[in-house]
Coordinates of C-alpha atoms and ligand atoms in Angstrom, one line a residue:
M1 CA 205.7 9.9 140.3
A2 CA 204.3 12.5 142.6
Q3 CA 206.7 15.4 143.4
I4 CA 207.1 16.7 146.9
N5 CA 207.2 20.4 148.0
D6 CA 211.0 20.7 147.9
N7 CA 210.9 23.6 150.4
F8 CA 210.5 20.9 153.1
Q9 CA 213.9 19.6 152.1
K10 CA 215.4 22.9 153.3
L11 CA 214.2 22.4 156.8
K12 CA 217.0 21.6 159.2
A13 CA 217.0 17.8 159.7
S14 CA 216.3 17.3 163.3
Y15 CA 214.0 19.1 165.6
L16 CA 215.3 20.7 168.8
F17 CA 213.2 18.6 171.2
S18 CA 213.9 15.3 169.5
D19 CA 217.7 16.0 169.7
I20 CA 217.1 16.7 173.4
A21 CA 215.1 13.5 173.8
K22 CA 217.8 11.4 172.2
R23 CA 220.4 12.7 174.7
V24 CA 218.1 12.3 177.6
N25 CA 217.2 8.7 176.6
A26 CA 220.9 7.8 176.3
F27 CA 221.5 9.3 179.8
T28 CA 218.6 7.4 181.4
E29 CA 219.7 4.1 179.8
A30 CA 223.2 4.6 181.2
N31 CA 221.9 5.9 184.6
P32 CA 218.7 4.0 185.3
D33 CA 218.7 5.0 189.0
K34 CA 219.0 8.8 188.5
R35 CA 215.9 10.8 188.6
V36 CA 216.0 13.3 185.7
I37 CA 214.3 16.6 186.2
K38 CA 213.0 18.2 183.0
M39 CA 213.2 21.9 183.0
G40 CA 213.2 22.2 179.2
I41 CA 209.9 21.9 177.5
G42 CA 207.3 24.5 178.1
D43 CA 204.4 22.3 178.9
V44 CA 202.3 23.0 181.9
T45 CA 202.1 20.6 184.8
E46 CA 199.2 21.6 187.0
P47 CA 195.6 20.3 186.5
L48 CA 192.8 22.4 184.8
P49 CA 191.1 25.0 186.9
E50 CA 188.0 23.6 188.7
A51 CA 185.7 26.1 187.0
C52 CA 186.8 24.8 183.5
V53 CA 186.4 21.1 184.6
R54 CA 182.9 21.8 185.7
A55 CA 181.9 23.7 182.6
F56 CA 183.5 20.9 180.5
H57 CA 181.4 18.2 182.3
E58 CA 178.2 20.3 182.0
A59 CA 178.8 20.8 178.3
I60 CA 179.4 17.1 177.7
D61 CA 176.2 16.3 179.6
E62 CA 174.3 18.8 177.4
M63 CA 175.7 17.2 174.3
G64 CA 174.2 13.9 175.4
T65 CA 170.7 15.4 175.2
R66 CA 168.5 16.0 172.2
T67 CA 168.0 19.7 173.1
G68 CA 171.6 20.4 174.2
F69 CA 173.3 18.6 171.3
H70 CA 175.7 20.7 169.2
G71 CA 177.0 19.7 165.8
Y72 CA 179.3 21.8 163.7
G73 CA 179.6 25.2 165.4
P74 CA 180.6 28.5 163.8
E75 CA 184.2 28.1 162.5
Q76 CA 185.1 31.4 164.1
G77 CA 184.0 30.3 167.6
Y78 CA 180.7 30.5 169.5
P79 CA 179.5 34.0 170.2
F80 CA 179.6 33.3 174.0
L81 CA 183.3 32.8 173.9
R82 CA 184.2 35.5 171.4
E83 CA 182.2 38.0 173.4
A84 CA 183.8 36.9 176.7
I85 CA 187.3 37.3 175.2
A86 CA 186.5 40.7 173.6
V87 CA 185.2 42.1 176.9
N88 CA 187.6 40.5 179.4
E89 CA 190.9 40.5 177.4
Y90 CA 190.5 43.7 175.4
Q91 CA 187.7 46.1 176.3
S92 CA 188.4 45.9 180.0
R93 CA 191.9 47.1 179.2
G94 CA 190.8 49.9 177.0
C95 CA 191.5 48.1 173.7
D96 CA 189.1 48.7 170.9
I97 CA 188.6 45.1 169.9
G98 CA 185.2 43.6 169.2
A99 CA 183.9 40.0 169.3
S100 CA 183.7 39.8 165.5
E101 CA 187.5 40.4 165.3
I102 CA 188.2 37.2 167.3
F103 CA 188.8 33.9 165.7
V104 CA 188.8 31.0 168.1
S105 CA 191.1 28.1 167.2
D106 CA 192.7 24.9 168.5
G107 CA 196.0 26.5 169.2
S108 CA 198.2 29.5 168.6
K109 CA 200.9 27.2 167.2
C110 CA 198.6 26.5 164.3
D111 CA 197.5 30.1 164.0
S112 CA 201.0 31.6 164.1
G113 CA 202.1 28.9 161.6
N114 CA 199.1 29.3 159.3
I115 CA 198.9 33.1 159.1
Q116 CA 201.6 33.4 156.5
E117 CA 199.4 31.5 154.0
I118 CA 197.4 34.6 153.3
F119 CA 200.4 36.7 152.4
A120 CA 202.4 36.9 149.1
R121 CA 205.1 34.3 148.5
D122 CA 207.6 37.1 148.0
S123 CA 206.8 38.9 151.3
R124 CA 209.9 40.0 153.1
V125 CA 209.8 38.4 156.6
A126 CA 211.5 39.5 159.8
V127 CA 211.9 37.1 162.7
P128 CA 213.6 37.4 166.0
D129 CA 216.8 35.5 166.7
P130 CA 216.4 33.5 169.0
V131 CA 213.0 32.5 167.8
Y132 CA 210.0 30.2 168.4
P133 CA 210.8 27.9 165.5
V134 CA 207.2 27.8 164.1
Y135 CA 207.5 31.3 162.5
V136 CA 210.6 30.3 160.6
D137 CA 209.8 26.8 159.6
T138 CA 206.3 27.7 158.2
N139 CA 207.9 30.4 156.0
V140 CA 210.5 27.9 154.8
M141 CA 207.8 25.4 153.9
A142 CA 206.0 28.1 152.0
G143 CA 209.0 28.8 149.9
R144 CA 209.9 32.3 151.2
T145 CA 213.5 31.4 151.9
G146 CA 216.6 30.1 150.3
P147 CA 218.7 27.3 151.9
N148 CA 219.9 27.3 155.5
R149 CA 223.5 28.4 155.7
D150 CA 225.3 28.3 159.1
G151 CA 222.0 28.2 161.0
R152 CA 220.2 30.9 159.1
Y153 CA 217.9 30.8 156.1
E154 CA 218.6 33.0 153.2
G155 CA 216.0 35.6 152.5
L156 CA 214.8 36.1 156.1
V157 CA 215.6 39.2 158.1
Y158 CA 216.9 38.2 161.5
L159 CA 216.3 40.6 164.4
E160 CA 219.1 39.9 166.8
C161 CA 218.3 39.7 170.4
N162 CA 221.3 39.7 172.7
A163 CA 222.5 41.0 176.1
G164 CA 223.5 44.3 174.4
N165 CA 219.8 45.2 173.5
G166 CA 218.3 43.5 176.5
Y167 CA 217.0 40.8 174.2
I168 CA 214.5 43.2 172.7
P169 CA 215.1 43.9 169.0
S170 CA 214.7 47.3 167.4
P171 CA 213.0 47.8 164.0
P172 CA 215.4 47.1 161.2
D173 CA 216.8 49.8 158.9
R174 CA 215.2 48.3 155.8
D175 CA 211.6 47.6 154.6
V176 CA 210.0 44.3 155.6
D177 CA 206.4 43.2 155.0
L178 CA 205.8 40.9 157.9
V179 CA 207.4 41.0 161.4
Y180 CA 207.0 38.3 164.0
L181 CA 207.2 39.6 167.5
C182 CA 206.7 37.5 170.7
F183 CA 206.3 39.2 174.1
P184 CA 206.7 37.9 176.8
N185 CA 209.2 36.1 174.7
N186 CA 209.8 32.5 174.2
P187 CA 212.6 31.5 174.6
T188 CA 214.2 34.6 176.4
G189 CA 211.4 35.6 178.7
A190 CA 212.2 39.2 177.8
C191 CA 209.3 41.7 177.7
A192 CA 209.1 44.9 175.6
T193 CA 208.2 48.1 177.2
R194 CA 205.3 50.3 176.0
Q195 CA 207.8 52.6 174.3
Q196 CA 209.6 49.8 172.6
L197 CA 206.4 48.3 171.3
Q198 CA 205.2 51.8 170.2
E199 CA 208.4 52.0 168.1
W200 CA 207.5 48.8 166.4
V201 CA 203.9 49.9 165.7
D202 CA 205.2 53.3 164.3
F203 CA 207.7 51.4 162.1
A204 CA 205.0 49.0 160.8
R205 CA 202.6 51.9 159.9
D206 CA 205.4 53.9 158.3
R207 CA 206.6 50.9 156.2
E208 CA 203.1 49.4 155.6
A209 CA 204.2 46.2 157.3
I210 CA 202.1 43.9 159.4
I211 CA 203.2 42.8 162.9
L212 CA 202.3 39.2 163.8
F213 CA 202.3 39.6 167.6
D214 CA 202.4 36.4 169.6
A215 CA 201.2 37.1 173.1
A216 CA 200.8 33.5 174.2
Y217 CA 202.4 34.3 177.5
Q218 CA 200.8 37.7 178.2
S219 CA 199.1 36.6 181.4
F220 CA 202.5 36.1 183.1
I221 CA 203.2 39.9 182.9
R222 CA 203.3 41.2 186.4
N223 CA 204.4 44.8 185.8
P224 CA 201.3 46.8 185.2
D225 CA 203.2 49.2 182.9
I226 CA 204.0 46.5 180.3
P227 CA 201.3 46.1 177.6
R228 CA 199.7 42.7 177.5
S229 CA 198.4 43.2 174.0
I230 CA 199.7 45.0 170.9
F231 CA 196.3 46.6 170.7
E232 CA 197.1 48.7 173.8
L233 CA 199.4 50.7 171.5
E234 CA 198.2 53.6 169.5
G235 CA 197.8 52.7 165.8
A236 CA 198.1 48.9 166.2
R237 CA 194.7 48.3 164.7
D238 CA 196.1 49.4 161.4
C239 CA 199.1 47.1 161.4
A240 CA 198.9 44.1 163.7
I241 CA 197.4 40.7 164.2
E242 CA 197.6 39.1 167.7
F243 CA 197.8 35.4 168.7
R244 CA 196.7 34.3 172.2
S245 CA 196.4 31.0 173.8
F246 CA 194.7 29.4 176.8
S247 CA 197.5 26.8 176.9
K248 CA 199.8 28.4 179.4
N249 CA 197.5 30.5 181.7
A250 CA 194.7 27.9 182.1
G251 CA 196.6 24.7 181.4
F252 CA 194.9 24.0 178.0
T253 CA 198.0 22.5 176.4
G254 CA 196.2 19.2 176.1
T255 CA 192.7 20.6 175.9
R256 CA 193.5 22.9 172.9
C257 CA 191.9 26.4 172.7
A258 CA 193.4 29.7 171.5
F259 CA 192.4 32.7 169.4
T260 CA 193.7 35.2 166.9
V261 CA 192.6 38.8 166.7
V262 CA 192.5 40.3 163.2
P263 CA 191.1 43.9 163.2
E264 CA 188.4 44.5 160.6
N265 CA 190.1 47.6 159.2
L266 CA 193.5 45.9 158.6
T267 CA 194.4 45.8 155.0
A268 CA 197.2 44.6 152.7
K269 CA 197.8 45.0 148.9
S270 CA 197.0 42.5 146.2
A271 CA 199.4 42.0 143.3
S272 CA 197.5 44.6 141.3
G273 CA 197.8 47.1 144.1
E274 CA 194.2 46.9 145.3
E275 CA 193.7 47.2 149.1
V276 CA 192.2 44.0 150.5
S277 CA 190.8 43.2 153.9
V278 CA 193.1 40.9 155.8
H279 CA 190.2 40.1 158.2
K280 CA 188.1 38.8 155.3
L281 CA 191.0 36.8 153.9
W282 CA 191.7 35.2 157.3
N283 CA 188.0 34.5 157.7
R284 CA 188.0 32.8 154.3
R285 CA 191.1 30.7 155.1
H286 CA 189.9 29.8 158.6
S287 CA 186.4 28.7 157.5
T288 CA 187.8 26.7 154.6
K289 CA 190.4 24.8 156.5
F290 CA 189.1 24.7 160.0
N291 CA 185.8 23.4 161.4
G292 CA 185.7 24.9 164.8
V293 CA 186.8 24.0 168.4
S294 CA 184.5 21.6 170.1
Y295 CA 181.6 23.0 172.1
P296 CA 182.7 21.5 175.5
V297 CA 186.2 23.0 175.0
Q298 CA 184.8 26.4 174.2
K299 CA 182.5 26.2 177.3
A300 CA 185.5 25.2 179.4
A301 CA 187.5 28.2 177.9
A302 CA 184.6 30.6 178.6
A303 CA 184.6 29.5 182.3
I304 CA 188.0 31.1 182.7
Y305 CA 186.2 34.4 182.7
S306 CA 183.8 33.5 185.5
P307 CA 184.7 35.0 188.9
E308 CA 185.9 31.7 190.2
G309 CA 187.7 30.9 186.9
K310 CA 189.6 34.2 187.1
T311 CA 190.7 33.4 190.6
Q312 CA 191.8 29.9 189.8
V313 CA 193.7 30.9 186.7
Q314 CA 195.5 33.6 188.7
G315 CA 196.4 30.9 191.2
L316 CA 198.0 28.8 188.5
I317 CA 200.0 31.8 187.1
D318 CA 201.1 32.8 190.6
F319 CA 202.2 29.2 191.2
Y320 CA 204.4 29.1 188.1
M321 CA 205.7 32.6 188.7
E322 CA 206.8 31.5 192.2
N323 CA 208.8 28.7 190.6
A324 CA 210.3 31.3 188.3
K325 CA 211.3 33.4 191.3
V326 CA 213.1 30.5 192.9
I327 CA 215.0 29.8 189.6
V328 CA 216.0 33.4 189.1
K329 CA 217.1 33.8 192.7
T330 CA 219.3 30.6 192.7
L331 CA 220.9 31.4 189.4
G332 CA 221.5 35.0 190.4
E333 CA 223.2 33.8 193.6
L334 CA 225.4 31.5 191.6
G335 CA 226.6 34.5 189.5
F336 CA 224.7 33.6 186.3
S337 CA 223.4 36.5 184.3
C338 CA 219.8 35.9 183.2
V339 CA 216.7 37.6 181.9
G340 CA 213.0 36.5 182.1
G341 CA 211.3 34.9 185.0
I342 CA 209.9 38.2 186.2
N343 CA 207.1 38.8 183.6
A344 CA 207.5 35.4 181.9
P345 CA 207.6 31.7 182.8
Y346 CA 211.0 31.3 181.1
V347 CA 214.4 32.1 182.4
W348 CA 217.1 32.7 179.8
V349 CA 220.6 32.2 181.1
K350 CA 224.0 33.2 179.8
T351 CA 226.9 30.8 180.0
D352 CA 230.5 30.9 178.9
Q353 CA 230.2 27.5 177.3
P354 CA 228.6 26.5 174.0
S355 CA 225.0 25.8 174.8
W356 CA 224.9 22.1 173.8
E357 CA 228.1 21.5 175.9
F358 CA 226.3 23.2 178.8
F359 CA 223.3 21.1 178.2
D360 CA 225.4 17.9 178.5
R361 CA 227.1 19.1 181.6
L362 CA 223.8 19.9 183.3
L363 CA 222.4 16.5 182.3
N364 CA 225.4 14.5 183.3
E365 CA 226.3 16.3 186.5
A366 CA 222.9 17.3 187.8
A367 CA 220.4 15.1 185.9
I368 CA 218.6 18.2 184.8
V369 CA 217.3 18.9 181.3
C370 CA 217.4 22.4 180.0
T371 CA 216.9 23.8 176.5
P372 CA 220.1 24.8 174.8
G373 CA 219.8 28.3 173.4
A374 CA 221.5 27.4 170.1
G375 CA 218.4 25.4 169.3
F376 CA 216.4 28.6 169.0
G377 CA 218.8 30.4 166.6
T378 CA 222.3 31.7 166.2
C379 CA 221.9 34.4 168.9
G380 CA 220.9 31.7 171.3
E381 CA 224.4 30.2 171.4
G382 CA 226.0 30.6 174.8
H383 CA 222.6 30.5 176.5
F384 CA 220.1 28.0 177.9
R385 CA 216.5 28.2 178.8
L386 CA 214.9 27.0 182.0
S387 CA 211.1 26.7 182.2
A388 CA 209.1 27.5 185.4
F389 CA 206.4 25.0 184.3
N390 CA 207.0 22.3 186.9
S391 CA 206.0 21.1 190.3
R392 CA 207.5 23.1 193.2
E393 CA 209.2 19.9 194.5
N394 CA 211.0 19.5 191.1
V395 CA 212.1 23.1 190.9
E396 CA 213.5 23.1 194.5
L397 CA 215.3 19.8 193.9
A398 CA 216.7 21.0 190.6
M399 CA 218.0 24.2 192.2
E400 CA 219.6 22.3 195.0
R401 CA 221.4 20.1 192.4
I402 CA 222.5 23.2 190.4
R403 CA 223.9 24.8 193.5
K404 CA 226.0 21.6 194.1
V405 CA 227.4 21.7 190.6
F406 CA 228.0 25.4 190.3
A407 CA 228.7 26.6 193.8
Ligands
LIG1 N1 203.5 30.7 170.8 C1 204.5 30.5 171.6 C2 205.5 31.6 171.6 C3 204.7 29.3 172.3 O1 205.8 29.2 173.0 C4 203.8 28.3 172.2 C5 203.9 27.0 172.9 O2 204.9 26.7 173.5 C6 202.7 28.5 171.4 C7 202.5 29.7 170.7 C8 201.7 27.4 171.2 O3 200.6 27.5 171.9 P1 199.3 26.6 171.7 O4 199.4 25.5 172.7 O5 198.1 27.5 171.8 O6 199.4 26.0 170.3

């Protein structure tokens, strides 16, 4: 009989959002007339920018003609999109990143999950706690951990993020090989300063570690002093890989387009001690297992960088950040202590109740769904996350209900 990959058996049985869905379904069945407002999941609500829709249509029309038809494209992405990304996201901000270092993909969930494949099985891995679960689960699947005990997997280095350190972890006092960092952070919405990020880059260079930097929410940064890319930091080209996504800024969660930046000079060691190009390895992996993002989707993504695309994307970001402002203001007035919501679309709120208990209270008393912090890791206990991805009407109604319950 075929044998499974036993590492999958180590994964915690139920996934956070399915637990939430179960409780919400039970509530709706018992209270069919109550309108539930979902402030939990980080999916966008607003339609695609017009510039993207137009480019999408035009590309589909092209595909219907003999001369404009496109079959398999380059696995790494079409040059028009890679070039637009390099110029607009990096070179315009003074980062030394070229088009050939950009790998277009169908999502940064896949990229941040797949990247670990090119590193040794016995790599020492550090993850933040609380954490975007993909980083942890993919390393568990790959066999880099022991079993889960009391909410933590043996073998991982957990970087604690709590009120004491402003939810920004410092480099650990031991060697690690791979470090996942995510800023603006999901779930906490916290954002590392230039100095804090420089400490991480210096640590990584010193210990010959690689930073896997998830910047899926970078476009929500409003403070011009906060870096949007790890490559704004000195030395990052020698020690970092960056994940970006069009999901949250341009509403591509259902359209699917993202990219990963792997500097051409980035190296890691083979078992025999030889220095190997990480860029070449990722290119090999990407072109073996991935067949490119569709031409119309890449055209739609490139339209984000047109003058009207830029304005429309900014409009979307401003809209969600206004929601975040309303949430932060209400919670602050009610005496909750929270982070995020200023340079990020998530608001991370401290409570004096266990987070699932708070989740149930919010659901039962206000018909609002939040994400319980404990679902993101041990350090998430006693917290909950509210997402600004919603209609204004829902956010205002939710805040009115929260006021009634907690005033
Ligand atoms: N990275 C983080 C931190 C996220 O929160 C998410 C989605 O919620 C993703 C990546 C996934 O992005 P994509 O839609 O590009 O797969």
